[in-house]
Amino acid sequence: MSKKIVVPFGPQHPVLPEPLHLDLVVEDEKVKEAIPGVGYIHRGLETLVQKREYPEYVYIAERICGICSFIHGMTYCQGVETMMNVEVPERAEFLRVIWSEYSRMHSHLLWLGLFADSMGFENLFMDAWRLREHVLDDMEATTGGRVIQGSAKVGGVRRDISSEKLDEMVTGLEGIRGELKDMMDVFLLDSSVKSRLRNIGMLSPEDAYELGAVGPTLRGSSVASDVRMNGYAAYDRLHFEPVVEDGCDCYARCAVRAKELFSSIDLIKEAAQKIPDGPIEVKVTGKPEGEYFSRAEQPRGEVIHYVKGNGTKKLARHRVRTPTMANIPPLVKMLEGCEFADVPVITLTIDPCIGCLER
Amino acid sequence: MVYFEMAKTVVKSLINGPSTIRYPAEPAKEYPISRGHVTIDPARCISCGMCMRKCPADAICVRRDEKLWEIDLFKCHVCNCCVEVCPVHCLTMDTDYRPAFSKHDGVKVVKITYVKPEKKKPVKKPAEEKSEE
Ligand code: SF4
Ligand code: SF4
């Protein structure tokens, strides 16, 4: 007769640089139940909104997460701008799209590398991170920061990109498209990778929808939902199609991220062609009053920034719902009944970011 | 079934040189707008305290009476905010990343030469609001 035992996974685990803790109830090498535990890195960032003036809080909003940094800052700015009825210049909106898509590429390449590492494919891991370096170089050259961009601002963006630099960036991206393609073939066609990913961590479309999954986790379960379809920033002026896969397993979620890399390159290319000339910011004066729910699509899924102003320079409330928060219940569902050895791979498919989750 | 998809990349890696920078021999990458660390030109600072008020990390302390401008390099997260708000542009962002420290000697104190005279209370409020805009 087999016996149930509890195996702790994390908060320090070799595959996951994030302090996520899971208590795995294991019976015969099968996971019966997974109980998530979070709360290791709470930083109290949301309270700081009452101590910093709203333009300075952008710097703090950006530091919620080191990977979707720009998108966090941009979502917060969108919230404040809508509350204050600020019309953002068109050029700034296009620049926001370009940096958002760069962040997406950077995050997806990082994730693909970590994912290869969790499967035990070290070579692929290094290859993914080598390509990510091109993206980081472009980001540092245009924003001044490799990871924390610091370019979002209430009323626009802080830095402009010259048209020569834009052309150079597009040419560079076209150059790495071929290399990306080679790498994607390994992820999507190689038989050893397939045997490691197919039919594990199943999440049916109904479960994904009901448990509130977002981002690639949801789209890997054949639900076409992406906040970019709402057309925030300049997405309404670009051709955008969400990437959807219907495998419902780890392979499908990996494929969504892999294909989104190419869609990001296309979006950047199109944005670089359509970007209008003009100012990049408007002067914002006054004190915000009211409330707004600002939504955006991060590499990991939908993020919500709720901002509430009370007629002073300091906002009254700021609340963030990050994609990892939404993806934890689907993760628990995926882990039920899986093999013990598959836990790291399945956990990584939601791309957990505990820094985002706890703030 | 497709086997050895990686072979192409492996052959390419064998033929090409290393992808990484051989750091001390080759210089690290740097861009004109890279954010390295904050530097001050003490001769131009008017000790207005704007950088101290706007710094999100509370890293700067301007002590008017002692004519000192201090920055705690451990607290500073190099956001460029102080550089943007300084009215006389005496702060600049150097592209070099700051060197590592072995002990806590992160507070850098700079003696400034000019000190703005203190204004009287009733005049201060509208002046402050104006400068914030
Ligand atoms: S560095 Fe600039 S902002 Fe700071 S006190 Fe001096 S003049 Fe004012
Ligand atoms: S760079 Fe940012 S954190 Fe550093 S001193 Fe200036 S305002 Fe403060």
Short mmCIF file of C-alpha atoms and ligand atoms in Angstrom, two decimals:
data_model
loop_
_atom_site.label_atom_id
_atom_site.label_comp_id
_atom_site.label_asym_id
_atom_site.label_seq_id
_atom_site.Cartn_x
_atom_site.Cartn_y
_atom_site.Cartn_z
CA MET A 1 0.00 0.00 0.00
CA SER A 2 1.35 3.39 -0.89
CA LYS A 3 1.71 6.19 1.55
CA LYS A 4 1.02 9.88 1.05
CA ILE A 5 3.92 12.17 1.82
CA VAL A 6 4.37 15.93 1.55
CA VAL A 7 7.38 17.14 -0.40
CA PRO A 8 8.22 20.83 -0.16
CA PHE A 9 9.16 22.46 -3.50
CA GLY A 10 10.92 25.77 -3.03
CA PRO A 11 11.04 28.57 -1.93
CA GLN A 12 14.59 28.01 -3.15
CA HIS A 13 14.69 25.64 -6.08
CA PRO A 14 17.33 25.25 -8.79
CA VAL A 15 14.91 25.71 -11.69
CA LEU A 16 13.15 28.70 -10.30
CA PRO A 17 14.98 31.85 -9.31
CA GLU A 18 11.75 32.98 -7.66
CA PRO A 19 10.75 32.22 -4.08
CA LEU A 20 7.61 30.26 -4.89
CA HIS A 21 6.81 27.55 -2.40
CA LEU A 22 4.64 24.55 -3.18
CA ASP A 23 3.71 21.80 -0.78
CA LEU A 24 3.30 18.73 -2.97
CA VAL A 25 1.23 15.87 -1.62
CA VAL A 26 2.84 12.90 -3.35
CA GLU A 27 1.69 9.31 -3.58
CA ASP A 28 3.61 6.79 -5.71
CA GLU A 29 5.56 9.49 -7.54
CA LYS A 30 2.26 11.11 -8.54
CA VAL A 31 1.29 14.54 -7.26
CA LYS A 32 -2.11 14.37 -5.63
CA GLU A 33 -2.36 17.96 -4.60
CA ALA A 34 -0.27 21.11 -4.68
CA ILE A 35 -0.66 23.81 -2.06
CA PRO A 36 0.97 27.10 -3.04
CA GLY A 37 2.61 29.29 -0.43
CA VAL A 38 3.58 32.86 -1.18
CA GLY A 39 4.66 35.77 0.97
CA TYR A 40 8.45 35.71 0.99
CA ILE A 41 9.26 39.02 -0.65
CA HIS A 42 6.52 41.46 0.18
CA ARG A 43 7.89 44.98 -0.28
CA GLY A 44 4.89 47.19 0.41
CA LEU A 45 5.16 49.06 -2.88
CA GLU A 46 1.44 49.81 -3.10
CA THR A 47 1.48 51.80 0.14
CA LEU A 48 4.25 54.01 -1.19
CA VAL A 49 1.71 55.62 -3.51
CA GLN A 50 0.50 57.64 -0.54
CA LYS A 51 4.00 58.94 0.17
CA ARG A 52 5.20 59.86 -3.33
CA GLU A 53 3.71 62.31 -5.75
CA TYR A 54 2.05 60.67 -8.74
CA PRO A 55 4.75 61.56 -11.33
CA GLU A 56 7.49 60.11 -9.12
CA TYR A 57 5.54 56.97 -8.37
CA VAL A 58 6.14 55.82 -11.97
CA TYR A 59 9.69 54.92 -10.91
CA ILE A 60 8.30 52.73 -8.14
CA ALA A 61 5.60 51.17 -10.34
CA GLU A 62 8.35 50.23 -12.77
CA ARG A 63 10.23 48.40 -10.08
CA ILE A 64 7.37 46.04 -9.29
CA CYS A 65 8.96 43.57 -11.67
CA GLY A 66 12.31 43.48 -13.36
CA ILE A 67 11.06 41.95 -16.59
CA CYS A 68 7.79 43.65 -17.47
CA SER A 69 9.16 46.84 -15.95
CA PHE A 70 8.23 49.11 -18.82
CA ILE A 71 4.71 47.73 -19.12
CA HIS A 72 4.05 48.21 -15.41
CA GLY A 73 5.13 51.84 -15.65
CA MET A 74 3.09 52.36 -18.81
CA THR A 75 -0.07 50.82 -17.33
CA TYR A 76 0.18 53.01 -14.27
CA CYS A 77 0.69 56.08 -16.48
CA GLN A 78 -2.32 55.10 -18.61
CA GLY A 79 -4.44 54.95 -15.48
CA VAL A 80 -3.37 58.37 -14.24
CA GLU A 81 -3.66 59.90 -17.73
CA THR A 82 -7.21 58.67 -18.19
CA MET A 83 -8.13 59.93 -14.75
CA MET A 84 -6.78 63.39 -15.60
CA ASN A 85 -8.05 63.40 -19.21
CA VAL A 86 -4.59 63.78 -20.67
CA GLU A 87 -4.26 63.18 -24.40
CA VAL A 88 -0.96 61.39 -25.02
CA PRO A 89 0.84 62.37 -28.27
CA GLU A 90 0.68 59.78 -31.01
CA ARG A 91 4.42 59.36 -31.29
CA ALA A 92 4.61 58.51 -27.59
CA GLU A 93 1.95 55.84 -28.05
CA PHE A 94 3.93 54.20 -30.84
CA LEU A 95 7.10 54.36 -28.78
CA ARG A 96 5.23 52.70 -25.93
CA VAL A 97 4.25 49.87 -28.27
CA ILE A 98 7.84 49.45 -29.45
CA TRP A 99 9.24 49.23 -25.94
CA SER A 100 6.40 46.96 -24.80
CA GLU A 101 7.13 44.54 -27.59
CA TYR A 102 10.85 44.66 -26.84
CA SER A 103 10.02 43.80 -23.23
CA ARG A 104 7.89 40.93 -24.46
CA MET A 105 10.70 39.55 -26.57
CA HIS A 106 13.15 39.92 -23.73
CA SER A 107 10.81 38.14 -21.33
CA HIS A 108 9.89 35.33 -23.71
CA LEU A 109 13.53 34.63 -24.61
CA LEU A 110 14.44 34.61 -20.93
CA TRP A 111 11.58 32.24 -20.24
CA LEU A 112 12.42 29.93 -23.14
CA GLY A 113 15.96 29.70 -21.80
CA LEU A 114 14.82 28.89 -18.29
CA PHE A 115 12.33 26.41 -19.67
CA ALA A 116 15.05 24.62 -21.64
CA ASP A 117 17.08 24.57 -18.46
CA SER A 118 14.21 23.00 -16.53
CA MET A 119 14.03 20.23 -19.13
CA GLY A 120 17.76 19.70 -18.71
CA PHE A 121 18.72 21.16 -22.11
CA GLU A 122 21.57 23.46 -21.09
CA ASN A 123 22.73 24.21 -24.60
CA LEU A 124 19.38 25.54 -25.70
CA PHE A 125 19.26 27.65 -22.57
CA MET A 126 22.50 29.37 -23.50
CA ASP A 127 21.35 29.83 -27.07
CA ALA A 128 18.14 31.55 -25.97
CA TRP A 129 20.01 33.88 -23.67
CA ARG A 130 22.54 34.70 -26.34
CA LEU A 131 19.73 35.95 -28.57
CA ARG A 132 18.17 37.83 -25.68
CA GLU A 133 21.36 39.87 -25.45
CA HIS A 134 20.59 41.52 -28.83
CA VAL A 135 17.23 42.64 -27.51
CA LEU A 136 18.75 43.95 -24.28
CA ASP A 137 21.41 45.87 -26.21
CA ASP A 138 18.74 47.64 -28.24
CA MET A 139 16.83 48.46 -25.09
CA GLU A 140 19.86 49.90 -23.38
CA ALA A 141 20.78 51.93 -26.43
CA THR A 142 17.30 53.49 -26.62
CA THR A 143 16.24 53.84 -22.99
CA GLY A 144 19.47 53.89 -21.01
CA GLY A 145 18.63 50.82 -18.94
CA ARG A 146 19.08 47.17 -19.77
CA VAL A 147 16.28 45.90 -17.60
CA ILE A 148 14.62 48.83 -15.84
CA GLN A 149 13.86 51.13 -18.74
CA GLY A 150 12.59 54.18 -16.91
CA SER A 151 11.06 55.66 -20.05
CA ALA A 152 7.37 55.77 -19.19
CA LYS A 153 6.08 59.07 -17.93
CA VAL A 154 2.67 60.50 -17.09
CA GLY A 155 1.85 62.36 -20.31
CA GLY A 156 4.11 60.50 -22.71
CA VAL A 157 7.58 58.99 -22.71
CA ARG A 158 10.93 60.33 -21.56
CA ARG A 159 13.10 59.47 -24.52
CA ASP A 160 12.72 59.50 -28.25
CA ILE A 161 14.18 57.12 -30.81
CA SER A 162 15.60 58.69 -33.96
CA SER A 163 14.43 57.30 -37.29
CA GLU A 164 17.95 56.05 -38.12
CA LYS A 165 18.06 54.14 -34.87
CA LEU A 166 14.59 52.72 -35.58
CA ASP A 167 15.75 51.47 -38.98
CA GLU A 168 18.82 49.99 -37.38
CA MET A 169 16.70 48.25 -34.75
CA VAL A 170 14.37 46.77 -37.37
CA THR A 171 17.32 45.55 -39.44
CA GLY A 172 18.84 44.01 -36.33
CA LEU A 173 15.60 42.23 -35.50
CA GLU A 174 15.28 40.93 -39.04
CA GLY A 175 18.83 39.62 -38.65
CA ILE A 176 18.01 37.67 -35.52
CA ARG A 177 14.75 36.36 -36.98
CA GLY A 178 16.69 33.64 -38.83
CA GLU A 179 18.55 32.63 -35.67
CA LEU A 180 15.28 32.65 -33.74
CA LYS A 181 13.76 30.39 -36.35
CA ASP A 182 16.57 27.84 -35.87
CA MET A 183 16.07 27.96 -32.13
CA MET A 184 12.30 27.60 -32.44
CA ASP A 185 12.76 24.51 -34.60
CA VAL A 186 14.56 22.91 -31.69
CA PHE A 187 11.78 23.88 -29.28
CA LEU A 188 8.92 22.89 -31.53
CA LEU A 189 10.21 20.00 -33.66
CA ASP A 190 12.92 18.18 -31.72
CA SER A 191 11.65 14.80 -30.58
CA SER A 192 13.38 14.83 -27.18
CA VAL A 193 11.81 18.18 -26.35
CA LYS A 194 8.42 17.02 -27.61
CA SER A 195 8.49 13.86 -25.53
CA ARG A 196 9.24 15.98 -22.49
CA LEU A 197 6.39 18.45 -23.08
CA ARG A 198 3.52 16.75 -24.90
CA ASN A 199 0.47 15.81 -22.83
CA ILE A 200 1.76 16.99 -19.50
CA GLY A 201 0.25 19.78 -17.42
CA MET A 202 -3.10 19.57 -19.16
CA LEU A 203 -5.47 22.49 -18.69
CA SER A 204 -8.75 22.28 -20.54
CA PRO A 205 -10.18 25.43 -22.16
CA GLU A 206 -13.12 25.42 -19.71
CA ASP A 207 -10.82 25.14 -16.71
CA ALA A 208 -8.51 27.82 -18.06
CA TYR A 209 -11.44 30.18 -18.52
CA GLU A 210 -13.15 29.40 -15.24
CA LEU A 211 -10.00 29.56 -13.13
CA GLY A 212 -9.17 32.92 -14.69
CA ALA A 213 -5.94 32.06 -16.49
CA VAL A 214 -4.38 34.90 -18.50
CA GLY A 215 -1.76 35.33 -21.18
CA PRO A 216 0.01 32.39 -22.82
CA THR A 217 -1.48 30.01 -20.24
CA LEU A 218 -4.95 30.91 -21.51
CA ARG A 219 -4.01 31.10 -25.18
CA GLY A 220 -2.22 27.73 -24.93
CA SER A 221 -5.65 26.33 -24.04
CA SER A 222 -7.19 27.65 -27.26
CA VAL A 223 -8.92 30.72 -25.81
CA ALA A 224 -8.21 33.76 -27.98
CA SER A 225 -7.98 36.47 -25.37
CA ASP A 226 -5.38 39.19 -25.39
CA VAL A 227 -5.70 42.70 -23.96
CA ARG A 228 -3.82 44.07 -26.97
CA MET A 229 -7.00 43.42 -28.95
CA ASN A 230 -8.60 46.25 -26.93
CA GLY A 231 -6.25 48.61 -28.69
CA TYR A 232 -4.56 50.47 -25.86
CA ALA A 233 -1.52 52.65 -26.71
CA ALA A 234 -1.21 52.37 -30.51
CA TYR A 235 -2.26 48.73 -30.91
CA ASP A 236 -5.52 49.80 -32.56
CA ARG A 237 -3.50 51.26 -35.45
CA LEU A 238 -1.43 48.11 -36.00
CA HIS A 239 -2.36 44.69 -37.34
CA PHE A 240 -2.50 42.42 -34.41
CA GLU A 241 -3.68 38.82 -34.19
CA PRO A 242 -3.43 36.88 -30.94
CA VAL A 243 -1.37 33.68 -31.09
CA VAL A 244 -3.52 30.71 -30.08
CA GLU A 245 -2.59 27.04 -29.71
CA ASP A 246 -5.00 24.23 -28.95
CA GLY A 247 -2.78 21.60 -27.36
CA CYS A 248 -3.72 22.62 -23.77
CA ASP A 249 -0.39 21.14 -22.57
CA CYS A 250 3.09 22.43 -21.79
CA TYR A 251 4.05 22.17 -25.44
CA ALA A 252 1.19 24.48 -26.48
CA ARG A 253 2.16 27.12 -23.92
CA CYS A 254 5.76 26.93 -25.10
CA ALA A 255 4.60 27.27 -28.72
CA VAL A 256 2.48 30.34 -27.90
CA ARG A 257 5.48 32.10 -26.43
CA ALA A 258 7.72 31.03 -29.28
CA LYS A 259 5.31 32.31 -31.93
CA GLU A 260 4.65 35.54 -30.05
CA LEU A 261 8.32 36.37 -30.55
CA PHE A 262 7.75 36.56 -34.29
CA SER A 263 4.52 38.51 -33.87
CA SER A 264 6.43 40.99 -31.68
CA ILE A 265 9.05 41.46 -34.39
CA ASP A 266 6.25 42.14 -36.91
CA LEU A 267 4.59 44.62 -34.56
CA ILE A 268 7.84 46.50 -33.96
CA LYS A 269 8.50 46.59 -37.68
CA GLU A 270 5.04 47.91 -38.45
CA ALA A 271 5.17 50.45 -35.63
CA ALA A 272 8.55 51.68 -36.88
CA GLN A 273 7.05 52.23 -40.33
CA LYS A 274 3.91 53.97 -39.14
CA ILE A 275 5.36 56.10 -36.34
CA PRO A 276 4.41 59.76 -36.90
CA ASP A 277 6.62 62.74 -36.14
CA GLY A 278 5.76 65.10 -33.38
CA PRO A 279 6.15 65.68 -29.67
CA ILE A 280 6.70 62.76 -27.32
CA GLU A 281 5.10 64.18 -24.21
CA VAL A 282 2.60 66.72 -22.98
CA LYS A 283 2.96 68.74 -19.84
CA VAL A 284 0.72 67.36 -17.13
CA THR A 285 -0.41 69.71 -14.41
CA GLY A 286 -3.15 69.41 -11.88
CA LYS A 287 -4.17 66.90 -9.31
CA PRO A 288 -5.83 63.62 -10.19
CA GLU A 289 -9.28 62.89 -8.89
CA GLY A 290 -11.40 59.83 -9.57
CA GLU A 291 -10.50 56.23 -10.20
CA TYR A 292 -9.53 54.05 -13.12
CA PHE A 293 -8.84 50.43 -13.93
CA SER A 294 -5.95 50.35 -16.37
CA ARG A 295 -5.28 47.12 -18.27
CA ALA A 296 -2.40 46.01 -20.45
CA GLU A 297 -0.94 42.80 -21.80
CA GLN A 298 2.33 41.79 -20.24
CA PRO A 299 4.49 38.94 -21.54
CA ARG A 300 2.88 36.75 -18.89
CA GLY A 301 -0.67 37.96 -19.36
CA GLU A 302 -3.04 40.67 -18.40
CA VAL A 303 -2.02 43.16 -15.73
CA ILE A 304 -4.44 45.51 -14.00
CA HIS A 305 -3.43 48.71 -12.25
CA TYR A 306 -6.20 50.27 -10.23
CA VAL A 307 -5.51 53.89 -9.34
CA LYS A 308 -7.61 56.21 -7.23
CA GLY A 309 -6.94 59.90 -6.77
CA ASN A 310 -8.34 62.16 -4.10
CA GLY A 311 -7.59 65.60 -5.48
CA THR A 312 -4.08 65.87 -4.05
CA LYS A 313 -0.68 65.31 -5.62
CA LYS A 314 -0.51 61.93 -3.91
CA LEU A 315 -2.86 59.17 -5.00
CA ALA A 316 -5.11 57.56 -2.41
CA ARG A 317 -4.94 53.96 -3.61
CA HIS A 318 -3.01 51.85 -6.03
CA ARG A 319 -3.69 48.20 -6.50
CA VAL A 320 -2.04 45.83 -8.95
CA ARG A 321 -3.34 42.48 -10.11
CA THR A 322 -0.49 40.73 -11.84
CA PRO A 323 -0.70 37.82 -14.30
CA THR A 324 1.05 35.44 -11.90
CA MET A 325 -1.71 36.04 -9.36
CA ALA A 326 -4.29 34.98 -11.94
CA ASN A 327 -2.26 31.99 -13.08
CA ILE A 328 -1.72 30.36 -9.68
CA PRO A 329 -5.16 28.61 -9.54
CA PRO A 330 -4.68 27.13 -13.04
CA LEU A 331 -1.20 25.99 -11.95
CA VAL A 332 -2.67 24.10 -8.99
CA LYS A 333 -5.12 22.46 -11.38
CA MET A 334 -2.33 21.49 -13.80
CA LEU A 335 -0.23 19.94 -11.05
CA GLU A 336 -3.00 17.64 -9.83
CA GLY A 337 -2.20 14.13 -10.94
CA CYS A 338 1.06 14.90 -12.75
CA GLU A 339 4.30 12.98 -12.38
CA PHE A 340 6.57 14.27 -9.64
CA ALA A 341 9.44 14.76 -12.10
CA ASP A 342 7.29 17.02 -14.29
CA VAL A 343 6.59 19.56 -11.53
CA PRO A 344 9.44 21.97 -12.46
CA VAL A 345 8.46 21.99 -16.14
CA ILE A 346 4.77 22.53 -15.41
CA THR A 347 5.46 25.23 -12.83
CA LEU A 348 7.60 27.10 -15.31
CA THR A 349 4.94 27.09 -18.03
CA ILE A 350 2.97 29.78 -16.19
CA ASP A 351 6.20 31.79 -15.93
CA PRO A 352 5.77 32.60 -12.24
CA CYS A 353 7.06 35.99 -11.14
CA ILE A 354 6.79 36.28 -7.40
CA GLY A 355 8.25 39.76 -7.44
CA CYS A 356 5.17 40.83 -9.39
CA LEU A 357 2.79 38.74 -7.35
CA GLU A 358 3.62 40.14 -3.94
CA ARG A 359 4.93 43.58 -4.72
CA MET B 1 10.09 12.47 -35.61
CA VAL B 2 12.90 14.96 -35.92
CA TYR B 3 16.17 14.21 -34.16
CA PHE B 4 19.21 16.42 -33.73
CA GLU B 5 17.52 19.71 -34.58
CA MET B 6 20.25 21.34 -32.53
CA ALA B 7 23.01 20.06 -34.83
CA LYS B 8 22.91 23.18 -37.03
CA THR B 9 23.44 25.47 -34.04
CA VAL B 10 26.17 23.22 -32.64
CA VAL B 11 28.12 23.32 -35.90
CA LYS B 12 27.67 27.08 -36.08
CA SER B 13 28.96 27.48 -32.53
CA LEU B 14 31.98 25.33 -33.33
CA ILE B 15 32.92 27.43 -36.32
CA ASN B 16 32.16 30.90 -34.93
CA GLY B 17 34.10 32.49 -32.13
CA PRO B 18 32.76 33.03 -28.62
CA SER B 19 29.52 35.00 -28.28
CA THR B 20 30.48 36.66 -25.03
CA ILE B 21 32.71 39.69 -24.59
CA ARG B 22 36.12 38.80 -23.21
CA TYR B 23 35.61 41.39 -20.59
CA PRO B 24 38.82 42.82 -19.20
CA ALA B 25 40.52 42.55 -22.59
CA GLU B 26 37.54 43.94 -24.52
CA PRO B 27 35.72 46.90 -22.96
CA ALA B 28 32.14 46.39 -21.77
CA LYS B 29 29.33 47.76 -23.95
CA GLU B 30 28.25 51.26 -23.18
CA TYR B 31 25.81 53.63 -24.81
CA PRO B 32 25.68 57.42 -24.65
CA ILE B 33 22.47 57.33 -22.62
CA SER B 34 23.34 54.41 -20.32
CA ARG B 35 22.54 55.19 -16.73
CA GLY B 36 25.67 54.56 -14.68
CA HIS B 37 25.85 56.84 -11.69
CA VAL B 38 24.95 60.43 -10.75
CA THR B 39 27.66 63.09 -10.76
CA ILE B 40 27.41 66.70 -9.61
CA ASP B 41 29.14 69.88 -10.58
CA PRO B 42 29.35 71.54 -7.14
CA ALA B 43 30.15 74.97 -8.55
CA ARG B 44 26.74 75.34 -10.21
CA CYS B 45 24.42 73.85 -7.59
CA ILE B 46 22.11 76.46 -6.07
CA SER B 47 21.06 74.17 -3.21
CA CYS B 48 17.41 74.44 -4.10
CA GLY B 49 16.71 70.95 -2.75
CA MET B 50 14.61 69.97 -5.73
CA CYS B 51 16.59 66.76 -6.29
CA MET B 52 16.14 65.82 -2.63
CA ARG B 53 12.36 66.30 -2.79
CA LYS B 54 11.86 64.42 -6.03
CA CYS B 55 14.18 61.45 -5.48
CA PRO B 56 11.95 58.37 -5.17
CA ALA B 57 14.55 56.52 -3.08
CA ASP B 58 15.38 59.34 -0.63
CA ALA B 59 19.01 58.96 -1.64
CA ILE B 60 19.90 62.66 -1.80
CA CYS B 61 20.21 64.99 1.16
CA VAL B 62 20.94 68.67 0.65
CA ARG B 63 22.16 70.39 3.81
CA ARG B 64 21.98 74.07 3.08
CA ASP B 65 23.47 75.41 6.31
CA GLU B 66 26.54 73.19 6.02
CA LYS B 67 26.80 73.69 2.23
CA LEU B 68 26.75 69.97 1.66
CA TRP B 69 25.14 67.80 -1.01
CA GLU B 70 25.06 64.13 -0.14
CA ILE B 71 24.12 61.05 -2.09
CA ASP B 72 23.77 57.57 -0.68
CA LEU B 73 24.96 55.35 -3.51
CA PHE B 74 23.46 52.29 -1.89
CA LYS B 75 20.00 53.81 -1.89
CA CYS B 76 20.20 55.40 -5.33
CA HIS B 77 18.60 53.16 -7.93
CA VAL B 78 19.85 55.29 -10.84
CA CYS B 79 16.49 56.40 -12.16
CA ASN B 80 17.62 59.72 -13.66
CA CYS B 81 14.83 61.65 -11.89
CA CYS B 82 17.16 64.06 -10.08
CA VAL B 83 19.01 64.82 -13.32
CA GLU B 84 15.73 65.71 -15.01
CA VAL B 85 14.43 67.99 -12.27
CA CYS B 86 17.60 69.94 -11.47
CA PRO B 87 16.81 73.50 -12.61
CA VAL B 88 20.44 74.49 -13.30
CA HIS B 89 21.46 71.13 -14.87
CA CYS B 90 24.40 70.64 -12.56
CA LEU B 91 23.59 66.94 -12.14
CA THR B 92 24.56 64.53 -14.91
CA MET B 93 24.29 60.82 -15.44
CA ASP B 94 27.67 59.23 -16.02
CA THR B 95 27.63 56.18 -18.30
CA ASP B 96 30.15 54.24 -16.18
CA TYR B 97 28.62 51.82 -13.72
CA ARG B 98 29.73 52.67 -10.23
CA PRO B 99 32.54 50.52 -8.79
CA ALA B 100 31.84 47.84 -6.20
CA PHE B 101 32.29 48.63 -2.51
CA SER B 102 33.75 46.29 0.05
CA LYS B 103 32.42 48.15 3.09
CA HIS B 104 29.57 50.59 3.67
CA ASP B 105 31.14 53.76 2.41
CA GLY B 106 28.38 54.48 -0.05
CA VAL B 107 27.56 58.01 1.11
CA LYS B 108 29.30 60.52 -1.08
CA VAL B 109 29.42 64.05 0.30
CA VAL B 110 30.12 67.00 -1.96
CA LYS B 111 30.84 70.52 -0.77
CA ILE B 112 28.83 73.03 -2.75
CA THR B 113 29.92 76.61 -3.08
CA TYR B 114 26.78 78.69 -3.38
CA VAL B 115 23.91 78.56 -0.93
CA LYS B 116 20.55 80.04 -1.76
CA PRO B 117 19.35 82.45 0.91
CA GLU B 118 16.45 81.17 2.98
CA LYS B 119 13.13 82.71 2.02
CA LYS B 120 10.54 83.91 4.49
CA LYS B 121 7.59 81.62 5.27
CA PRO B 122 4.67 83.42 3.52
CA VAL B 123 6.64 83.83 0.29
CA LYS B 124 7.73 80.20 0.29
CA LYS B 125 4.43 78.50 -0.45
CA PRO B 126 3.52 79.93 -3.84
CA ALA B 127 7.14 79.79 -4.92
CA GLU B 128 7.29 76.10 -4.08
CA GLU B 129 4.14 75.31 -6.00
CA LYS B 130 5.42 77.15 -9.01
CA SER B 131 8.70 75.28 -9.05
CA GLU B 132 6.91 71.95 -8.84
CA GLU B 133 5.02 72.43 -12.04
S1 SF4 C 1 21.75 69.55 -7.51
FE1 SF4 C 1 20.33 70.77 -8.71
S2 SF4 C 1 18.32 70.24 -7.88
FE2 SF4 C 1 19.81 69.52 -6.41
S3 SF4 C 1 20.01 71.18 -4.93
FE3 SF4 C 1 21.59 71.50 -6.48
S4 SF4 C 1 20.65 72.85 -7.98
FE4 SF4 C 1 18.99 72.03 -6.75
S1 SF4 C 2 19.13 58.78 -9.79
FE1 SF4 C 2 17.11 58.54 -8.92
S2 SF4 C 2 17.44 57.36 -7.06
FE2 SF4 C 2 19.43 58.13 -7.68
S3 SF4 C 2 19.66 59.99 -6.53
FE3 SF4 C 2 18.79 60.57 -8.51
S4 SF4 C 2 16.58 60.57 -8.17
FE4 SF4 C 2 17.50 59.48 -6.45
#
